[in-house]
Amino acid sequence: MIRLISTHYQDKDPVRAAELDDCLARNKANPLIGDVLVLPSEPRASFNDAIKAANAAEPVADYTIIANADVWFDNSLAWLPEIDWRKDRAIALSRWGITEAGVPAPLNQVD
């Protein structure tokens, strides 16, 4: 089972709020994600909060993903079992967006 740990908050910008709502809905609808755990957004959840939540969650997940509220996952999660996890591996992701043509592409953004 894949467990996703994330946050959700109501952004003041309606476009951004809709994006966050869409990401959460997509992740909840993803058949590869068995559990979505949304951390409280006030006070702002930290990476440490997410690690504690992962360690406390029952039942134990096969894979745990910690992601920001503006990230959603597609069927590419199906490749997780292909990785040799016995080698203490972790995966870091960069943000991608969807082009007007509906094609995924890296989001080259400087924050």
XYZ file of C-alpha atoms in Angstrom:
111
model
C 0.000 0.000 0.000
C 1.138 3.546 -0.757
C 0.431 6.218 1.842
C 0.639 9.872 0.905
C 1.279 12.428 3.632
C 0.606 15.998 2.641
C -0.979 19.232 3.783
C -3.893 21.258 2.520
C -4.783 24.867 3.111
C -7.149 27.457 1.712
C -5.079 29.925 -0.280
C -6.306 33.514 -0.609
C -5.799 33.378 -4.375
C -8.799 31.513 -5.850
C -6.734 30.109 -8.731
C -4.112 28.742 -6.338
C -6.834 27.429 -3.998
C -8.406 25.565 -6.924
C -5.004 24.090 -7.831
C -4.515 22.803 -4.284
C -8.048 21.359 -4.193
C -7.428 19.645 -7.541
C -4.149 18.103 -6.361
C -5.781 16.676 -3.236
C -8.735 15.323 -5.220
C -6.441 13.692 -7.809
C -4.357 12.028 -5.106
C -7.437 10.747 -3.273
C -8.800 9.355 -6.555
C -5.519 7.660 -7.502
C -6.117 3.897 -7.204
C -2.420 3.325 -6.451
C -2.592 5.454 -3.289
C -4.259 3.486 -0.511
C -4.245 6.205 2.128
C -4.002 9.994 2.045
C -3.093 11.557 5.372
C -3.569 15.336 5.407
C -1.636 17.098 8.153
C -3.107 20.173 9.825
C -1.939 23.337 8.098
C -1.995 25.526 11.215
C 0.619 25.837 12.472
C 2.481 25.039 9.281
C 3.395 21.371 9.208
C 7.096 20.600 9.043
C 8.988 17.733 7.453
C 9.544 16.442 11.002
C 5.748 16.446 11.555
C 5.348 14.349 8.404
C 8.014 11.853 9.530
C 6.308 11.514 12.929
C 2.942 10.967 11.229
C 4.457 8.322 8.952
C 5.961 6.466 11.896
C 2.694 6.593 13.868
C 0.318 5.634 11.037
C -1.376 2.243 11.064
C -1.351 -0.029 9.230
C 2.257 0.248 8.131
C 2.497 1.247 4.465
C 4.699 -0.464 1.902
C 5.664 2.994 0.615
C 5.222 6.399 2.205
C 5.330 9.587 0.163
C 5.668 13.022 1.725
C 4.650 15.775 -0.661
C 3.653 19.413 -0.708
C -0.004 20.299 -1.174
C 0.560 21.305 -4.801
C 1.783 17.880 -5.948
C -0.346 15.128 -7.428
C 0.679 11.686 -8.576
C -0.378 9.681 -11.601
C 0.043 6.023 -12.522
C 3.843 6.437 -12.607
C 3.747 5.309 -8.963
C 3.317 1.786 -10.303
C 7.100 1.540 -10.758
C 7.836 1.844 -7.015
C 8.052 -1.955 -6.525
C 10.727 -2.098 -9.245
C 13.252 -0.286 -7.011
C 15.600 -2.276 -4.794
C 14.681 -0.613 -1.500
C 17.126 -2.789 0.476
C 19.808 -0.260 -0.411
C 18.340 2.482 1.821
C 17.044 4.570 -1.037
C 14.958 7.691 -1.072
C 13.557 9.529 -4.056
C 13.343 13.298 -4.426
C 11.038 14.842 -6.996
C 11.013 18.125 -8.816
C 7.802 19.866 -9.726
C 6.312 19.330 -13.165
C 3.361 21.047 -14.733
C 0.957 20.195 -17.509
C 1.358 22.181 -20.728
C -1.593 23.600 -22.649
C -1.274 20.552 -24.905
C -1.808 18.297 -21.874
C 1.778 17.044 -21.816
C 3.805 16.856 -18.569
C 6.853 19.142 -18.553
C 9.375 20.311 -15.921
C 8.327 23.511 -14.213
C 11.336 25.790 -14.396
C 10.494 28.132 -11.567
C 12.753 30.073 -9.254
C 11.226 30.719 -5.863
